[in-house]
Amino acid sequence: MKRKRTSHGVHFLLSAKARKLSITELYTEKSDADVSKIFHEMRWPETQGRPCCPKCNETDCVVSVPKRALLYRCKACEIMFSLTSGTFLHGCKLPLRKLLVGILLLADAVKGMSASQFSRQLDVQYKTAFVLMHKIRASLLVENSRTMLDGNIQIDGAYSDTKERKPNEHKAAREKPAQDKSKEEWKPTPRCILVARQVSDERRKGAVKTVIGFAPCENGKDVDAFVAKHIADGATVTSDEHAAYAMLIAHYKLKRVNHSQRYSGPNGENINQAESYFSRFRRMQIGQNHFFGKHLLGYAAESAWRDDNRRKSNEENAMALLGLLLKPNQDCLWQGYWKRYLRKGKAVTLRKASPKARGSRLATAA
Ligand SMILES: [Zn+2]
């Protein structure tokens, strides 16, 4: 019997479109110059990879420092800068090829990856892997804070770290008065992730843009601040029956679905795309990261980015991540994370050109 083909076709991740770049290709087909060119083009896209002075924005007066790879000097401003100066990768000492392989590994991990697994696959210390992954999350958070949604929006909130540890004693033993208060069971503090997703007008396309926010609990005040920052006036917002979303009717066309009665309203109102985000987010926690701790928002931003880019090739996603990491004028909060004295608000400054660097040659894209 001939098998009937579904209208959905093959799953995107099983198609050839999903795999445009591989680790094999990065190690066998790309030379050092090719890898360097990729980094230069992502760092200075306006000048097609030609190093540009961060102070005067000129390329003609920039020369490369002899015997120092990726270090440049501006003859006009007398400052030295590198490929990663002022970006999220400022001070990163990993070789470029290894860095690119790491970014590709993370772009390929559809449900995220634990820092321990990443450190083994990339052959770096756990600390290095942890910080690199958080630098990516920090760059995604910056993008998230600038994103505005319009059109058809679905909004919802979900709690993280809500499960209590199972008590040691059985029920009968627990009913006895506690002898020592210091031995009370640990209780987590629930924290709420708010999510708003812009749904495509095209059928079966799902959500196209996601923003996330944080609140101690699902409440009207935090929801109002979240939507004012991320949702354009006049948008259509769909939420569940929670009272925190009641006041959205003042600025938006509000649709609601009562989840205590049904999943989808009589006119098709639903927040399935917001629920879908939380489904992936929970799987990332259960399967990979286990504990989000104080970096919860970063993990939520990572999950949002993965969901929004689920139908892009791994090459596109890797280059997008590299582009975000190499955006200039960033606060390098993760620079020197393991060296506490570097973390205490030490601003990134550009070094003055040393007398040794005077005999530099004009720099071109590597
Ligand atoms: Zn300059």
CSV table of C-alpha atoms and ligand atoms in Angstrom, one decimal:
chain,number,residue,atom,x,y,z
A,1,MET,CA,0.0,0.0,0.0
A,2,LYS,CA,1.4,3.4,-1.0
A,3,ARG,CA,2.1,5.6,2.0
A,4,LYS,CA,0.2,8.9,2.0
A,5,ARG,CA,2.6,11.9,2.2
A,6,THR,CA,1.6,14.4,4.8
A,7,SER,CA,1.2,18.1,4.1
A,8,HIS,CA,3.9,18.9,6.6
A,9,GLY,CA,6.7,17.3,4.5
A,10,VAL,CA,10.0,16.3,6.1
A,11,HIS,CA,11.0,17.8,9.5
A,12,PHE,CA,13.3,20.8,9.1
A,13,LEU,CA,16.1,19.3,11.2
A,14,LEU,CA,16.1,16.1,9.0
A,15,SER,CA,16.4,18.1,5.8
A,16,ALA,CA,19.6,19.1,4.1
A,17,LYS,CA,18.8,22.8,4.6
A,18,ALA,CA,19.5,22.4,8.3
A,19,ARG,CA,23.1,21.3,7.9
A,20,LYS,CA,25.2,23.8,6.0
A,21,LEU,CA,28.3,23.8,8.1
A,22,SER,CA,30.1,20.9,10.0
A,23,ILE,CA,33.0,20.6,12.4
A,24,THR,CA,34.7,18.4,9.7
A,25,GLU,CA,34.5,21.2,7.2
A,26,LEU,CA,35.9,23.7,9.7
A,27,TYR,CA,38.9,21.5,10.4
A,28,THR,CA,39.6,20.1,6.9
A,29,GLU,CA,38.4,22.7,4.4
A,30,LYS,CA,39.0,26.0,6.1
A,31,SER,CA,42.5,27.5,6.4
A,32,ASP,CA,43.6,29.7,9.2
A,33,ALA,CA,43.2,32.7,6.9
A,34,ASP,CA,39.6,31.6,6.0
A,35,VAL,CA,38.6,31.4,9.7
A,36,SER,CA,40.3,34.7,10.5
A,37,LYS,CA,38.4,36.3,7.5
A,38,ILE,CA,35.1,35.1,8.9
A,39,PHE,CA,35.8,36.7,12.2
A,40,HIS,CA,37.0,40.0,10.6
A,41,GLU,CA,33.9,40.2,8.4
A,42,MET,CA,31.6,39.6,11.4
A,43,ARG,CA,33.5,42.2,13.5
A,44,TRP,CA,33.7,44.9,10.8
A,45,PRO,CA,30.8,44.2,8.4
A,46,GLU,CA,30.6,47.8,7.2
A,47,THR,CA,34.2,47.7,5.8
A,48,GLN,CA,34.1,44.1,4.6
A,49,GLY,CA,36.4,42.9,7.3
A,50,ARG,CA,39.0,45.7,7.1
A,51,PRO,CA,40.0,46.7,10.7
A,52,CYS,CA,38.4,50.0,11.7
A,53,CYS,CA,39.6,52.2,14.6
A,54,PRO,CA,37.0,52.1,17.4
A,55,LYS,CA,37.9,55.7,18.3
A,56,CYS,CA,38.0,57.6,14.9
A,57,ASN,CA,36.1,55.0,12.8
A,58,GLU,CA,38.8,55.2,10.1
A,59,THR,CA,40.4,52.2,8.3
A,60,ASP,CA,43.2,54.0,6.4
A,61,CYS,CA,45.2,54.9,9.5
A,62,VAL,CA,45.0,51.4,10.9
A,63,VAL,CA,48.1,49.2,10.8
A,64,SER,CA,48.8,45.7,12.1
A,65,VAL,CA,51.2,45.3,14.9
A,66,PRO,CA,54.3,43.2,13.8
A,67,LYS,CA,54.5,39.7,15.3
A,68,ARG,CA,51.2,40.2,17.1
A,69,ALA,CA,48.3,38.4,15.4
A,70,LEU,CA,45.0,40.2,15.5
A,71,LEU,CA,46.4,43.3,17.1
A,72,TYR,CA,46.1,46.6,15.4
A,73,ARG,CA,47.2,50.2,15.9
A,74,CYS,CA,45.6,53.5,14.8
A,75,LYS,CA,48.3,55.9,13.7
A,76,ALA,CA,46.0,58.9,14.1
A,77,CYS,CA,44.7,58.2,17.6
A,78,GLU,CA,47.8,56.2,18.8
A,79,ILE,CA,45.7,53.5,20.4
A,80,MET,CA,46.0,49.7,20.0
A,81,PHE,CA,43.0,47.4,19.6
A,82,SER,CA,42.4,43.8,18.8
A,83,LEU,CA,39.8,41.9,16.9
A,84,THR,CA,37.8,41.4,20.1
A,85,SER,CA,38.4,44.7,21.9
A,86,GLY,CA,35.2,46.0,23.5
A,87,THR,CA,33.1,43.1,22.3
A,88,PHE,CA,31.7,40.2,24.4
A,89,LEU,CA,34.8,38.2,23.5
A,90,HIS,CA,37.1,40.9,25.0
A,91,GLY,CA,40.1,39.1,26.6
A,92,CYS,CA,39.1,35.7,25.2
A,93,LYS,CA,42.3,33.7,24.6
A,94,LEU,CA,40.8,30.7,22.7
A,95,PRO,CA,42.1,30.2,19.2
A,96,LEU,CA,39.7,31.4,16.6
A,97,ARG,CA,39.1,28.0,15.0
A,98,LYS,CA,38.2,26.5,18.4
A,99,LEU,CA,35.9,29.4,19.2
A,100,LEU,CA,34.1,28.9,15.9
A,101,VAL,CA,33.8,25.2,16.5
A,102,GLY,CA,32.4,25.9,20.0
A,103,ILE,CA,29.8,28.4,18.5
A,104,LEU,CA,28.8,25.8,15.9
A,105,LEU,CA,28.3,23.2,18.6
A,106,LEU,CA,26.1,25.5,20.5
A,107,ALA,CA,24.1,26.5,17.4
A,108,ASP,CA,23.5,22.8,16.7
A,109,ALA,CA,22.3,22.0,20.2
A,110,VAL,CA,18.6,22.5,19.7
A,111,LYS,CA,17.8,22.0,23.4
A,112,GLY,CA,20.9,23.7,24.7
A,113,MET,CA,24.0,22.1,26.2
A,114,SER,CA,25.4,21.8,29.6
A,115,ALA,CA,28.7,23.5,30.3
A,116,SER,CA,30.3,20.2,31.4
A,117,GLN,CA,29.4,18.5,28.0
A,118,PHE,CA,30.6,21.6,26.1
A,119,SER,CA,33.9,21.6,28.0
A,120,ARG,CA,34.5,18.0,27.1
A,121,GLN,CA,33.6,18.4,23.4
A,122,LEU,CA,35.7,21.5,23.0
A,123,ASP,CA,38.5,20.3,25.2
A,124,VAL,CA,38.6,23.4,27.4
A,125,GLN,CA,38.2,23.8,31.2
A,126,TYR,CA,34.7,23.8,32.6
A,127,LYS,CA,35.2,27.4,33.7
A,128,THR,CA,36.1,28.5,30.1
A,129,ALA,CA,33.1,26.7,28.7
A,130,PHE,CA,30.8,28.2,31.4
A,131,VAL,CA,31.9,31.7,30.7
A,132,LEU,CA,31.8,31.4,27.0
A,133,MET,CA,28.3,30.1,27.1
A,134,HIS,CA,27.2,32.9,29.4
A,135,LYS,CA,28.8,35.5,27.1
A,136,ILE,CA,26.5,34.2,24.4
A,137,ARG,CA,23.5,34.4,26.8
A,138,ALA,CA,24.5,38.0,27.7
A,139,SER,CA,24.6,39.0,24.1
A,140,LEU,CA,21.2,37.4,23.5
A,141,LEU,CA,19.8,39.2,26.6
A,142,VAL,CA,21.0,42.6,25.0
A,143,GLU,CA,19.1,41.7,21.8
A,144,ASN,CA,16.1,40.6,23.8
A,145,SER,CA,16.0,44.0,25.7
A,146,ARG,CA,15.8,45.8,22.3
A,147,THR,CA,13.1,43.7,20.7
A,148,MET,CA,9.6,45.0,20.1
A,149,LEU,CA,6.6,42.9,19.1
A,150,ASP,CA,3.6,43.9,17.0
A,151,GLY,CA,0.6,42.2,15.5
A,152,ASN,CA,-0.7,39.0,17.0
A,153,ILE,CA,0.9,38.4,20.4
A,154,GLN,CA,0.5,35.5,22.9
A,155,ILE,CA,1.6,36.2,26.5
A,156,ASP,CA,2.1,33.8,29.5
A,157,GLY,CA,4.2,33.3,32.6
A,158,ALA,CA,5.7,30.1,34.1
A,159,TYR,CA,7.5,29.5,37.3
A,160,SER,CA,11.0,28.2,37.6
A,161,ASP,CA,12.7,26.3,40.5
A,162,THR,CA,9.3,25.5,42.1
A,163,LYS,CA,9.9,21.9,43.1
A,164,GLU,CA,10.7,21.2,46.7
A,165,ARG,CA,13.2,18.6,47.6
A,166,LYS,CA,11.5,15.5,48.9
A,167,PRO,CA,11.5,15.4,52.7
A,168,ASN,CA,13.8,13.0,54.4
A,169,GLU,CA,11.3,11.8,57.0
A,170,HIS,CA,8.1,9.9,56.2
A,171,LYS,CA,4.8,11.6,56.9
A,172,ALA,CA,4.4,10.2,60.5
A,173,ALA,CA,7.8,11.4,61.5
A,174,ARG,CA,7.2,14.8,60.0
A,175,GLU,CA,4.2,15.4,62.2
A,176,LYS,CA,6.4,15.3,65.3
A,177,PRO,CA,7.5,18.8,66.5
A,178,ALA,CA,10.8,19.8,64.9
A,179,GLN,CA,13.7,19.4,67.2
A,180,ASP,CA,16.3,21.5,65.4
A,181,LYS,CA,15.2,24.4,63.2
A,182,SER,CA,18.6,24.6,61.5
A,183,LYS,CA,17.9,21.2,59.9
A,184,GLU,CA,14.7,22.4,58.1
A,185,GLU,CA,14.3,21.3,54.5
A,186,TRP,CA,15.6,23.6,51.8
A,187,LYS,CA,12.7,25.4,50.0
A,188,PRO,CA,13.3,27.0,46.6
A,189,THR,CA,12.2,30.6,45.9
A,190,PRO,CA,9.8,30.5,42.9
A,191,ARG,CA,10.6,32.9,40.2
A,192,CYS,CA,8.4,33.7,37.2
A,193,ILE,CA,9.5,34.0,33.6
A,194,LEU,CA,7.2,36.1,31.5
A,195,VAL,CA,7.1,35.4,27.8
A,196,ALA,CA,5.5,37.2,24.8
A,197,ARG,CA,5.6,35.7,21.4
A,198,GLN,CA,4.6,37.3,18.0
A,199,VAL,CA,2.7,34.7,16.0
A,200,SER,CA,3.1,34.7,12.2
A,201,ASP,CA,0.1,35.6,10.1
A,202,GLU,CA,1.0,32.6,7.8
A,203,ARG,CA,-0.6,29.3,8.7
A,204,ARG,CA,1.6,26.7,10.3
A,205,LYS,CA,4.5,29.1,10.7
A,206,GLY,CA,4.1,29.5,14.5
A,207,ALA,CA,5.9,32.1,16.5
A,208,VAL,CA,8.5,34.3,14.8
A,209,LYS,CA,9.7,36.6,17.6
A,210,THR,CA,10.0,36.0,21.3
A,211,VAL,CA,10.8,38.3,24.3
A,212,ILE,CA,11.2,37.2,27.8
A,213,GLY,CA,11.1,39.1,31.2
A,214,PHE,CA,11.4,38.3,34.8
A,215,ALA,CA,9.0,38.8,37.8
A,216,PRO,CA,9.0,37.4,41.3
A,217,CYS,CA,5.5,36.2,40.6
A,218,GLU,CA,2.8,36.7,37.9
A,219,ASN,CA,1.4,40.1,38.9
A,220,GLY,CA,-0.2,43.0,37.1
A,221,LYS,CA,2.5,45.6,37.9
A,222,ASP,CA,5.4,43.5,36.4
A,223,VAL,CA,3.3,42.4,33.5
A,224,ASP,CA,2.4,46.1,32.7
A,225,ALA,CA,6.1,47.1,32.8
A,226,PHE,CA,7.0,44.1,30.6
A,227,VAL,CA,4.4,44.8,27.9
A,228,ALA,CA,5.1,48.5,27.8
A,229,LYS,CA,8.8,47.7,27.0
A,230,HIS,CA,8.2,45.1,24.4
A,231,ILE,CA,4.7,45.2,22.8
A,232,ALA,CA,3.7,48.1,20.5
A,233,ASP,CA,0.4,49.9,21.2
A,234,GLY,CA,-2.5,48.5,19.2
A,235,ALA,CA,-1.3,44.9,19.0
A,236,THR,CA,-3.7,42.0,19.6
A,237,VAL,CA,-2.7,40.2,22.8
A,238,THR,CA,-4.0,36.8,23.9
A,239,SER,CA,-3.6,35.6,27.5
A,240,ASP,CA,-5.0,33.1,29.9
A,241,GLU,CA,-7.5,33.9,32.6
A,242,HIS,CA,-4.9,35.0,35.2
A,243,ALA,CA,-5.9,38.3,36.8
A,244,ALA,CA,-2.4,39.8,36.1
A,245,TYR,CA,-3.3,40.2,32.4
A,246,ALA,CA,-6.7,41.9,33.0
A,247,MET,CA,-5.4,45.5,32.7
A,248,LEU,CA,-3.9,44.8,29.2
A,249,ILE,CA,-7.3,45.8,27.8
A,250,ALA,CA,-6.4,49.5,28.4
A,251,HIS,CA,-3.7,49.5,25.6
A,252,TYR,CA,-4.3,46.4,23.5
A,253,LYS,CA,-7.1,44.4,21.9
A,254,LEU,CA,-7.2,41.6,24.5
A,255,LYS,CA,-8.4,38.1,23.9
A,256,ARG,CA,-8.6,35.5,26.7
A,257,VAL,CA,-8.8,31.8,27.0
A,258,ASN,CA,-10.0,30.3,30.3
A,259,HIS,CA,-7.7,27.3,30.8
A,260,SER,CA,-9.8,26.0,33.7
A,261,GLN,CA,-12.4,25.2,31.1
A,262,ARG,CA,-10.7,24.7,27.8
A,263,TYR,CA,-7.3,24.9,26.0
A,264,SER,CA,-8.7,26.9,23.1
A,265,GLY,CA,-11.5,29.5,23.1
A,266,PRO,CA,-14.7,29.3,21.0
A,267,ASN,CA,-13.1,31.6,18.4
A,268,GLY,CA,-9.8,29.9,18.3
A,269,GLU,CA,-8.1,32.0,21.0
A,270,ASN,CA,-5.1,30.2,22.4
A,271,ILE,CA,-1.7,30.7,23.8
A,272,ASN,CA,-0.2,27.5,22.4
A,273,GLN,CA,2.9,29.3,21.1
A,274,ALA,CA,3.7,30.7,24.6
A,275,GLU,CA,3.1,27.2,26.1
A,276,SER,CA,5.4,25.7,23.4
A,277,TYR,CA,8.2,28.0,24.5
A,278,PHE,CA,7.8,26.9,28.1
A,279,SER,CA,7.8,23.3,27.0
A,280,ARG,CA,11.2,23.7,25.3
A,281,PHE,CA,12.5,25.8,28.2
A,282,ARG,CA,11.6,23.0,30.7
A,283,ARG,CA,13.2,20.4,28.5
A,284,MET,CA,16.4,22.4,28.5
A,285,GLN,CA,16.3,22.5,32.3
A,286,ILE,CA,15.5,18.9,32.8
A,287,GLY,CA,17.7,17.4,30.1
A,288,GLN,CA,20.7,19.8,30.1
A,289,ASN,CA,21.2,22.6,32.6
A,290,HIS,CA,19.3,21.2,35.6
A,291,PHE,CA,19.8,24.4,37.7
A,292,PHE,CA,19.4,27.9,36.5
A,293,GLY,CA,20.2,29.8,39.7
A,294,LYS,CA,20.9,33.5,39.4
A,295,HIS,CA,21.4,33.3,35.6
A,296,LEU,CA,17.8,32.2,35.0
A,297,LEU,CA,17.1,35.1,32.6
A,298,GLY,CA,20.1,34.3,30.4
A,299,TYR,CA,18.9,30.7,30.0
A,300,ALA,CA,15.4,32.0,29.2
A,301,ALA,CA,16.9,34.3,26.5
A,302,GLU,CA,18.9,31.3,25.1
A,303,SER,CA,15.7,29.2,24.9
A,304,ALA,CA,13.8,32.1,23.2
A,305,TRP,CA,16.6,32.5,20.6
A,306,ARG,CA,16.7,28.8,19.8
A,307,ASP,CA,12.9,28.7,19.4
A,308,ASP,CA,12.8,31.7,17.1
A,309,ASN,CA,15.6,30.3,14.9
A,310,ARG,CA,14.4,26.7,14.8
A,311,ARG,CA,14.0,26.7,11.0
A,312,LYS,CA,17.4,28.3,10.1
A,313,SER,CA,20.4,26.4,9.0
A,314,ASN,CA,23.2,25.7,11.6
A,315,GLU,CA,25.5,28.0,9.5
A,316,GLU,CA,23.1,30.9,9.7
A,317,ASN,CA,22.6,30.4,13.5
A,318,ALA,CA,26.4,30.0,14.2
A,319,MET,CA,27.1,33.2,12.2
A,320,ALA,CA,24.3,35.0,14.0
A,321,LEU,CA,25.8,34.1,17.4
A,322,LEU,CA,29.3,35.1,16.2
A,323,GLY,CA,27.9,38.4,15.0
A,324,LEU,CA,26.3,39.1,18.4
A,325,LEU,CA,29.5,38.1,20.3
A,326,LEU,CA,31.5,40.5,18.1
A,327,LYS,CA,29.2,43.5,18.5
A,328,PRO,CA,31.3,46.4,19.7
A,329,ASN,CA,30.7,48.8,22.7
A,330,GLN,CA,29.5,46.1,25.1
A,331,ASP,CA,29.8,45.9,28.8
A,332,CYS,CA,32.0,42.9,29.3
A,333,LEU,CA,30.4,41.7,32.5
A,334,TRP,CA,31.7,38.2,32.0
A,335,GLN,CA,35.2,39.3,31.3
A,336,GLY,CA,37.4,38.0,34.1
A,337,TYR,CA,34.5,36.3,35.8
A,338,TRP,CA,36.7,33.9,37.7
A,339,LYS,CA,39.1,36.7,38.7
A,340,ARG,CA,37.0,38.7,41.2
A,341,TYR,CA,39.3,41.7,41.2
A,342,LEU,CA,38.6,42.1,37.5
A,343,ARG,CA,34.9,41.9,38.0
A,344,LYS,CA,34.5,44.9,40.2
A,345,GLY,CA,33.4,47.4,37.6
A,346,LYS,CA,36.8,47.7,35.9
A,347,ALA,CA,36.0,49.4,32.6
A,348,VAL,CA,37.5,48.1,29.4
A,349,THR,CA,40.0,50.7,28.1
A,350,LEU,CA,42.0,50.7,24.9
A,351,ARG,CA,45.7,50.5,25.3
A,352,LYS,CA,48.1,53.2,24.2
A,353,ALA,CA,50.3,52.1,21.3
A,354,SER,CA,53.7,51.1,22.6
A,355,PRO,CA,56.9,52.5,21.0
A,356,LYS,CA,57.7,48.9,19.8
A,357,ALA,CA,54.6,48.9,17.7
A,358,ARG,CA,55.6,52.0,15.7
A,359,GLY,CA,57.0,50.0,12.7
A,360,SER,CA,53.6,48.5,11.9
A,361,ARG,CA,52.3,47.8,8.4
A,362,LEU,CA,49.0,48.8,7.0
A,363,ALA,CA,46.3,46.4,8.0
A,364,THR,CA,44.1,44.5,5.6
A,365,ALA,CA,41.4,42.0,6.1
A,366,ALA,CA,43.2,38.8,7.2
B,1,ZN,ZN,41.8,56.2,15.3
